[in-house]
Short mmCIF file of C-alpha atoms and ligand atoms in Angstrom, two decimals:
data_model
loop_
_atom_site.label_atom_id
_atom_site.label_comp_id
_atom_site.label_asym_id
_atom_site.label_seq_id
_atom_site.Cartn_x
_atom_site.Cartn_y
_atom_site.Cartn_z
CA UNK B 1132 162.57 -159.23 233.48
CA UNK B 1133 162.33 -155.56 234.25
CA UNK B 1134 163.43 -152.37 232.56
CA UNK B 1135 166.86 -151.38 233.86
CA UNK B 1136 167.70 -147.74 234.39
CA UNK B 1137 171.07 -146.18 235.11
CA UNK B 1138 171.80 -142.56 235.85
CA UNK B 1139 175.41 -141.45 236.31
CA UNK B 1140 174.50 -137.79 236.71
CA UNK B 1141 175.28 -137.02 233.08
CA UNK B 1142 173.41 -139.69 231.12
CA UNK B 1143 170.23 -141.62 231.82
CA UNK B 1144 170.10 -145.01 230.17
CA UNK B 1145 167.15 -147.39 229.96
CA UNK B 1146 167.25 -150.95 228.64
CA UNK B 1147 164.07 -152.93 227.95
CA UNK B 1148 163.92 -156.63 228.89
CA UNK B 1149 163.81 -157.27 225.13
CA UNK B 1150 167.20 -155.55 224.70
CA UNK B 1151 166.30 -152.22 223.10
CA UNK B 1152 167.86 -149.19 224.76
CA UNK B 1153 167.82 -145.43 224.87
CA UNK B 1154 170.29 -142.93 226.32
CA UNK B 1155 169.51 -139.35 227.18
CA UNK B 1156 172.14 -136.79 228.14
CA UNK B 1157 171.05 -134.31 230.79
CA UNK B 1158 172.89 -131.71 228.73
CA UNK B 1159 170.15 -130.63 226.35
CA UNK B 1160 168.01 -133.65 227.27
CA UNK B 1161 169.56 -134.86 224.03
CA UNK B 1162 168.67 -138.43 223.14
CA UNK B 1163 172.18 -139.60 222.27
CA UNK B 1164 171.47 -143.20 221.37
CA UNK B 1165 168.48 -145.40 220.56
CA UNK B 1166 169.45 -148.97 219.85
CA UNK B 1167 167.63 -152.04 218.64
CA UNK B 1168 168.13 -155.33 220.49
CA UNK B 1169 170.92 -156.22 218.05
CA UNK B 1170 172.88 -153.12 219.12
CA UNK B 1171 172.32 -151.10 215.97
CA UNK B 1172 171.78 -147.41 216.65
CA UNK B 1173 168.80 -145.83 214.92
CA UNK B 1174 170.28 -142.40 215.51
CA UNK B 1175 173.45 -140.92 214.07
CA UNK B 1176 176.04 -139.38 216.38
CA UNK B 1177 179.09 -137.51 215.16
CA UNK B 1178 182.41 -139.03 216.24
CA UNK B 1179 183.50 -135.48 217.07
CA UNK B 1180 180.36 -134.51 219.00
CA UNK B 1181 181.28 -132.30 221.95
CA UNK B 1182 180.01 -134.04 225.06
CA UNK B 1183 181.45 -131.85 227.81
CA UNK B 1184 178.55 -129.42 227.93
CA UNK B 1185 180.30 -126.62 226.08
CA UNK B 1186 178.44 -126.99 222.77
CA UNK B 1187 175.21 -128.52 221.47
CA UNK B 1188 175.59 -132.24 220.78
CA UNK B 1189 176.02 -133.04 217.07
CA UNK B 1190 173.72 -136.01 216.65
CA UNK B 1191 170.90 -137.91 218.32
CA UNK B 1192 167.85 -135.76 219.01
CA UNK B 1193 168.64 -132.23 220.19
CA UNK B 1194 165.57 -130.24 221.28
CA UNK B 1195 165.14 -126.87 219.59
CA UNK B 1196 163.42 -124.21 221.78
CA UNK B 1197 162.41 -121.33 221.79
CA UNK B 1198 163.77 -120.36 218.36
CA UNK B 1199 164.58 -122.38 215.25
CA UNK B 1200 167.83 -121.16 213.69
CA UNK B 1201 168.08 -117.50 214.55
CA UNK B 1202 165.43 -114.80 214.29
CA UNK B 1203 167.26 -111.47 214.31
CA UNK B 1204 164.02 -109.64 213.46
CA UNK B 1205 162.07 -111.09 216.36
CA UNK B 1206 162.99 -108.99 219.35
CA UNK B 1207 162.15 -111.48 222.11
CA UNK B 1208 164.55 -114.11 220.73
CA UNK B 1209 166.92 -112.01 218.64
CA UNK B 1210 169.89 -112.46 220.97
CA UNK B 1211 169.51 -116.17 221.60
CA UNK B 1212 172.01 -118.63 220.18
CA UNK B 1213 171.08 -120.67 217.09
CA UNK B 1214 168.25 -123.13 217.89
CA UNK B 1215 167.75 -121.60 221.34
CA UNK B 1216 168.82 -122.72 224.77
CA UNK B 1217 167.08 -126.04 225.42
CA UNK B 1218 169.85 -128.02 223.71
CA UNK B 1219 172.63 -126.24 225.62
CA UNK B 1220 171.10 -126.27 229.10
CA UNK B 1221 171.36 -128.93 231.74
CA UNK B 1222 168.00 -130.56 232.39
CA UNK B 1223 166.78 -132.41 235.45
CA UNK B 1224 165.90 -136.10 235.34
CA UNK B 1225 162.43 -136.30 236.87
CA UNK B 1226 162.04 -140.08 236.88
CA UNK B 1227 160.75 -143.02 234.90
CA UNK B 1228 157.43 -144.73 234.52
CA UNK B 1229 156.08 -147.75 232.70
CA UNK B 1230 152.61 -148.32 231.34
CA UNK B 1231 150.56 -150.26 233.83
CA UNK B 1232 151.15 -153.97 233.79
CA UNK B 1233 153.84 -153.73 231.15
CA UNK B 1234 157.55 -154.26 231.50
CA UNK B 1235 158.18 -153.81 227.79
CA UNK B 1236 158.24 -150.05 227.68
CA UNK B 1237 159.57 -147.13 229.64
CA UNK B 1238 159.08 -143.37 229.73
CA UNK B 1239 161.80 -141.06 231.01
CA UNK B 1240 160.83 -137.55 232.06
CA UNK B 1241 163.09 -134.49 232.02
CA UNK B 1242 162.43 -130.94 233.10
CA UNK B 1243 163.86 -127.52 232.37
CA UNK B 1244 162.54 -124.29 233.80
CA UNK B 1245 163.60 -120.67 234.05
CA UNK B 1246 165.28 -121.44 237.38
CA UNK B 1247 167.66 -123.95 235.73
CA UNK B 1248 168.86 -121.54 233.05
CA UNK B 1249 172.26 -119.97 233.42
CA UNK B 1250 172.17 -116.25 234.19
CA UNK B 1251 173.22 -115.15 230.74
CA UNK B 1252 170.48 -117.13 228.97
CA UNK B 1253 167.97 -116.07 231.62
CA UNK B 1254 168.74 -112.43 230.89
CA UNK B 1255 168.34 -113.02 227.14
CA UNK B 1256 164.97 -114.74 227.61
CA UNK B 1257 163.53 -113.55 230.90
CA UNK B 1258 160.20 -115.43 230.76
CA UNK B 1259 159.01 -117.88 233.41
CA UNK B 1260 158.53 -121.17 231.64
CA UNK B 1261 158.50 -124.89 232.24
CA UNK B 1262 159.49 -127.59 229.78
CA UNK B 1263 158.57 -131.21 230.41
CA UNK B 1264 160.22 -133.57 227.96
CA UNK B 1265 159.30 -137.24 227.87
CA UNK B 1266 161.20 -139.91 226.01
CA UNK B 1267 159.16 -143.11 225.70
CA UNK B 1268 160.74 -146.31 224.42
CA UNK B 1269 158.86 -149.33 223.12
CA UNK B 1270 160.52 -152.31 221.42
CA UNK B 1271 159.71 -150.85 218.01
CA UNK B 1272 159.24 -147.13 218.58
CA UNK B 1273 160.49 -144.02 220.29
CA UNK B 1274 158.20 -141.16 221.20
CA UNK B 1275 159.37 -137.74 222.31
CA UNK B 1276 156.83 -135.35 223.82
CA UNK B 1277 157.35 -131.75 224.85
CA UNK B 1278 155.01 -129.79 227.09
CA UNK B 1279 155.68 -126.09 227.34
CA UNK B 1280 153.99 -124.09 230.11
CA UNK B 1281 153.92 -120.40 230.83
CA UNK B 1282 154.50 -120.05 234.56
CA UNK B 1283 154.83 -116.29 234.62
CA UNK B 1284 152.56 -113.29 234.09
CA UNK B 1285 153.96 -112.23 230.71
CA UNK B 1286 152.89 -114.03 227.53
CA UNK B 1287 155.71 -115.45 225.41
CA UNK B 1288 156.15 -116.76 221.88
CA UNK B 1289 158.27 -119.68 220.75
CA UNK B 1290 159.15 -122.19 218.08
CA UNK B 1291 160.13 -125.76 218.86
CA UNK B 1292 161.45 -128.72 216.91
CA UNK B 1293 162.90 -132.20 217.39
CA UNK B 1294 166.19 -132.18 215.48
CA UNK B 1295 166.38 -135.94 214.84
CA UNK B 1296 169.55 -137.29 213.18
CA UNK B 1297 168.66 -140.64 211.60
CA UNK B 1298 171.37 -143.24 211.14
CA UNK B 1299 171.26 -144.56 207.58
CA UNK B 1300 173.68 -146.68 205.58
CA UNK B 1301 173.77 -144.64 202.40
CA UNK B 1302 172.26 -141.24 201.63
CA UNK B 1303 172.08 -142.12 197.92
CA UNK B 1304 169.69 -144.98 198.70
CA UNK B 1305 167.31 -142.86 200.77
CA UNK B 1306 163.80 -141.87 199.84
CA UNK B 1307 161.58 -139.72 202.03
CA UNK B 1308 157.85 -139.98 201.40
CA UNK B 1309 154.90 -138.18 202.94
CA UNK B 1310 155.87 -134.63 202.04
CA UNK B 1311 154.53 -134.74 198.49
CA UNK B 1312 152.27 -131.82 197.69
CA UNK B 1313 154.00 -129.66 200.30
CA UNK B 1314 155.42 -126.24 199.75
CA UNK B 1315 158.86 -125.75 201.20
CA UNK B 1316 161.28 -122.98 201.94
CA UNK B 1317 164.63 -123.72 200.35
CA UNK B 1318 167.32 -122.54 202.76
CA UNK B 1319 170.09 -123.35 200.28
CA UNK B 1320 168.44 -121.37 197.46
CA UNK B 1321 167.80 -117.85 198.82
CA UNK B 1322 164.80 -118.96 200.89
CA UNK B 1323 162.71 -119.44 197.77
CA UNK B 1324 159.33 -121.10 198.22
CA UNK B 1325 159.05 -124.22 196.09
CA UNK B 1326 156.69 -127.13 195.70
CA UNK B 1327 157.46 -130.79 196.29
CA UNK B 1328 155.77 -132.96 193.67
CA UNK B 1329 157.14 -136.37 194.46
CA UNK B 1330 159.01 -138.10 197.25
CA UNK B 1331 162.42 -136.74 198.26
CA UNK B 1332 165.83 -138.04 197.26
CA UNK B 1333 169.05 -136.31 198.29
CA UNK B 1334 171.97 -135.75 195.93
CA UNK B 1335 173.46 -132.50 197.25
CA UNK B 1336 173.23 -130.20 200.26
CA UNK B 1337 169.62 -129.98 201.41
CA UNK B 1338 168.11 -127.63 203.99
CA UNK B 1339 164.35 -127.25 203.60
CA UNK B 1340 161.43 -126.28 205.75
CA UNK B 1341 158.41 -128.25 204.55
CA UNK B 1342 154.91 -127.02 205.11
CA UNK B 1343 152.72 -130.10 204.64
CA UNK B 1344 149.06 -129.44 203.92
CA UNK B 1345 147.24 -128.77 207.21
CA UNK B 1346 145.68 -131.66 209.09
CA UNK B 1347 147.70 -134.06 207.05
CA UNK B 1348 147.67 -137.38 208.88
CA UNK B 1349 150.23 -138.81 206.51
CA UNK B 1350 153.37 -140.06 208.28
CA UNK B 1351 156.78 -139.21 206.90
CA UNK B 1352 158.49 -142.44 205.85
CA UNK B 1353 162.23 -142.82 205.36
CA UNK B 1354 163.04 -145.76 203.10
CA UNK B 1355 166.40 -147.19 202.23
CA UNK B 1356 166.84 -149.18 199.00
CA UNK B 1357 163.08 -149.14 198.65
CA UNK B 1358 162.51 -150.66 202.11
CA UNK B 1359 160.68 -148.49 204.64
CA UNK B 1360 162.78 -148.08 207.79
CA UNK B 1361 161.41 -145.20 209.85
CA UNK B 1362 157.88 -143.87 210.03
CA UNK B 1363 157.49 -140.49 211.72
CA UNK B 1364 154.10 -139.51 213.07
CA UNK B 1365 153.64 -135.88 214.11
CA UNK B 1366 151.35 -134.53 216.77
CA UNK B 1367 150.84 -130.76 216.77
CA UNK B 1368 154.00 -130.19 214.75
CA UNK B 1369 153.03 -128.52 211.48
CA UNK B 1370 156.38 -128.26 209.72
CA UNK B 1371 159.12 -130.73 208.84
CA UNK B 1372 162.73 -129.75 208.21
CA UNK B 1373 164.88 -132.01 206.03
CA UNK B 1374 168.60 -131.40 206.33
CA UNK B 1375 171.75 -132.98 205.00
CA UNK B 1376 174.92 -130.85 204.95
CA UNK B 1377 176.66 -132.80 202.17
CA UNK B 1378 180.41 -132.57 201.59
CA UNK B 1379 181.35 -128.92 202.01
CA UNK B 1380 179.07 -127.88 204.84
CA UNK B 1381 179.94 -131.06 206.73
CA UNK B 1382 183.65 -130.30 206.33
CA UNK B 1383 183.12 -126.81 207.78
CA UNK B 1384 181.62 -128.14 211.01
CA UNK B 1385 184.39 -128.85 213.48
CA UNK B 1386 182.21 -131.28 215.43
CA UNK B 1387 181.07 -133.26 212.37
CA UNK B 1388 183.06 -136.46 211.88
CA UNK B 1389 184.00 -138.35 209.92
CA UNK B 1390 183.86 -135.99 206.94
CA UNK B 1391 182.04 -138.67 205.00
CA UNK B 1392 179.52 -139.00 207.82
CA UNK B 1393 176.97 -137.01 205.85
CA UNK B 1394 176.40 -140.20 203.86
CA UNK B 1395 175.21 -141.94 206.99
CA UNK B 1396 172.79 -139.37 208.35
CA UNK B 1397 169.73 -137.43 207.45
CA UNK B 1398 167.87 -135.04 209.70
CA UNK B 1399 164.10 -135.16 209.48
CA UNK B 1400 162.86 -132.68 212.05
CA UNK B 1401 159.20 -132.21 212.93
CA UNK B 1402 158.61 -128.78 214.41
CA UNK B 1403 156.18 -126.04 215.23
CA UNK B 1404 157.74 -123.05 213.48
CA UNK B 1405 154.90 -121.16 211.85
CA UNK B 1406 152.98 -119.39 213.21
CA UNK B 1407 154.92 -118.76 216.40
CA UNK B 1408 153.12 -120.35 219.33
CA UNK B 1409 151.98 -117.83 221.88
CA UNK B 1410 151.34 -118.87 225.46
CA UNK B 1411 149.44 -116.67 227.87
CA UNK B 1412 149.93 -116.90 231.61
CA UNK B 1413 149.10 -120.41 232.82
CA UNK B 1414 148.71 -121.86 229.31
CA UNK B 1415 150.36 -125.00 227.98
CA UNK B 1416 151.38 -126.36 224.58
CA UNK B 1417 152.01 -130.04 223.91
CA UNK B 1418 153.54 -131.68 220.85
CA UNK B 1419 155.10 -135.03 220.02
CA UNK B 1420 156.81 -137.15 217.41
CA UNK B 1421 156.58 -140.92 217.30
CA UNK B 1422 159.25 -142.73 215.33
CA UNK B 1423 158.32 -146.28 214.44
CA UNK B 1424 160.73 -148.82 213.10
CA UNK B 1425 159.12 -150.42 210.09
C1 LIG S 1990 168.92 -127.51 210.68
C2 LIG S 1990 168.86 -126.19 209.98
O1 LIG S 1990 167.72 -127.74 211.36
O2 LIG S 1990 169.99 -127.49 211.62
C3 LIG S 1990 170.19 -125.94 209.30
O3 LIG S 1990 167.79 -126.17 209.04
C4 LIG S 1990 171.32 -126.02 210.30
O4 LIG S 1990 170.15 -124.69 208.67
C5 LIG S 1990 171.25 -127.36 211.01
O5 LIG S 1990 172.54 -125.90 209.63
C6 LIG S 1990 172.33 -127.56 212.07
O6 LIG S 1990 172.35 -126.52 212.98
P1 LIG S 1990 173.46 -126.48 214.10
O7 LIG S 1990 173.25 -125.20 214.85
O8 LIG S 1990 173.23 -127.69 214.97
O9 LIG S 1990 174.78 -126.53 213.41
#
C-alpha cells in the first residue's frame, strides 16, 4: 500500500498505509488535523474555528512568524498583527516526498515568500524572505520543520514558534514535565519572571514563556493521568510557551468553542523568541519540533 495524498486547493491530506493521517490547510499552512489509525485526533480544533481565510485558525498547529504576540517597541514588526502573518497567509503546496524505500511515512512541503504576501502585509514587512515548512508524518510521530531564508539585501529579525494545540481528555489530569528548573515569564501575572521547580499542572488560566536551561536535551512530556502521551523534542527552539485560556478568556474568544473546550486542550509551543534571530542577506535559519506519541 502507498501513501495517499489529496489536495482540493484548500487542504492537503495525507494518509499512511497504516491509517494515520495529517491535514494541512494552505491558509497559514496550519496543520488542522493529525489522526491516529483509530481516528482519534492528537490535535485540538475549535468547533468555531474560522476556516474561510478571514482569521487565523483556532486549533491545530498555526505557525507564528515573524513576531510572537505583538512587539509595539520593535519598529520592524510593530504594525504586524498578533503572531505575525504566516498563519494568515495562503501558502503554496510544493509537493510530497517519502523516505527512500519506505511507504510508511510522508513529508509535505509548503512555501511562503514575499511574493505571496498580500500588499498590505508586504508594506508592513517589506523584507524579501522565503519560508519552507515541512510536515512529516510517521505512524507514531509528527515533525514540523521551518526554514527561513533571507532572499533580499536587507538583514531582518524575527521570532518564530509552532503554536501546537494538543487534544487532551481532561486538563485537570495533565502533567507537563521537562521544564523543571526553567525560569519563565508569567504573562498572566504582570510579566513577572518566576522559576519552575517541579512539573507543571494547570488549575487556572496559564500563559507562560519558559526559558529552559540552554542546550537542554530534555524533551517536554505531556502526561495524562500519569501516562505519558506526547513527547516534544525541540531543535533550535530555545523557548516553550504553555497556554491554556481557562474559563473566562476562552469565553471571550468568539472562535473558541465549545466554552468548555479549554478542558480538552493545552498549547505547548516551542519557539525561538529570545534573542531575536537576525538573518543577513543569503542566510538561513532552520528549526523543528518532533512530537512523538508515547
Ligand atoms: C499564546 C500566547 O501563544 O497564544 C497567548 O502566549 C495568546 O498570550 C494565545 O492569547 C492565542 O493567541 P491568538 O492570537 O491565537 O488568540
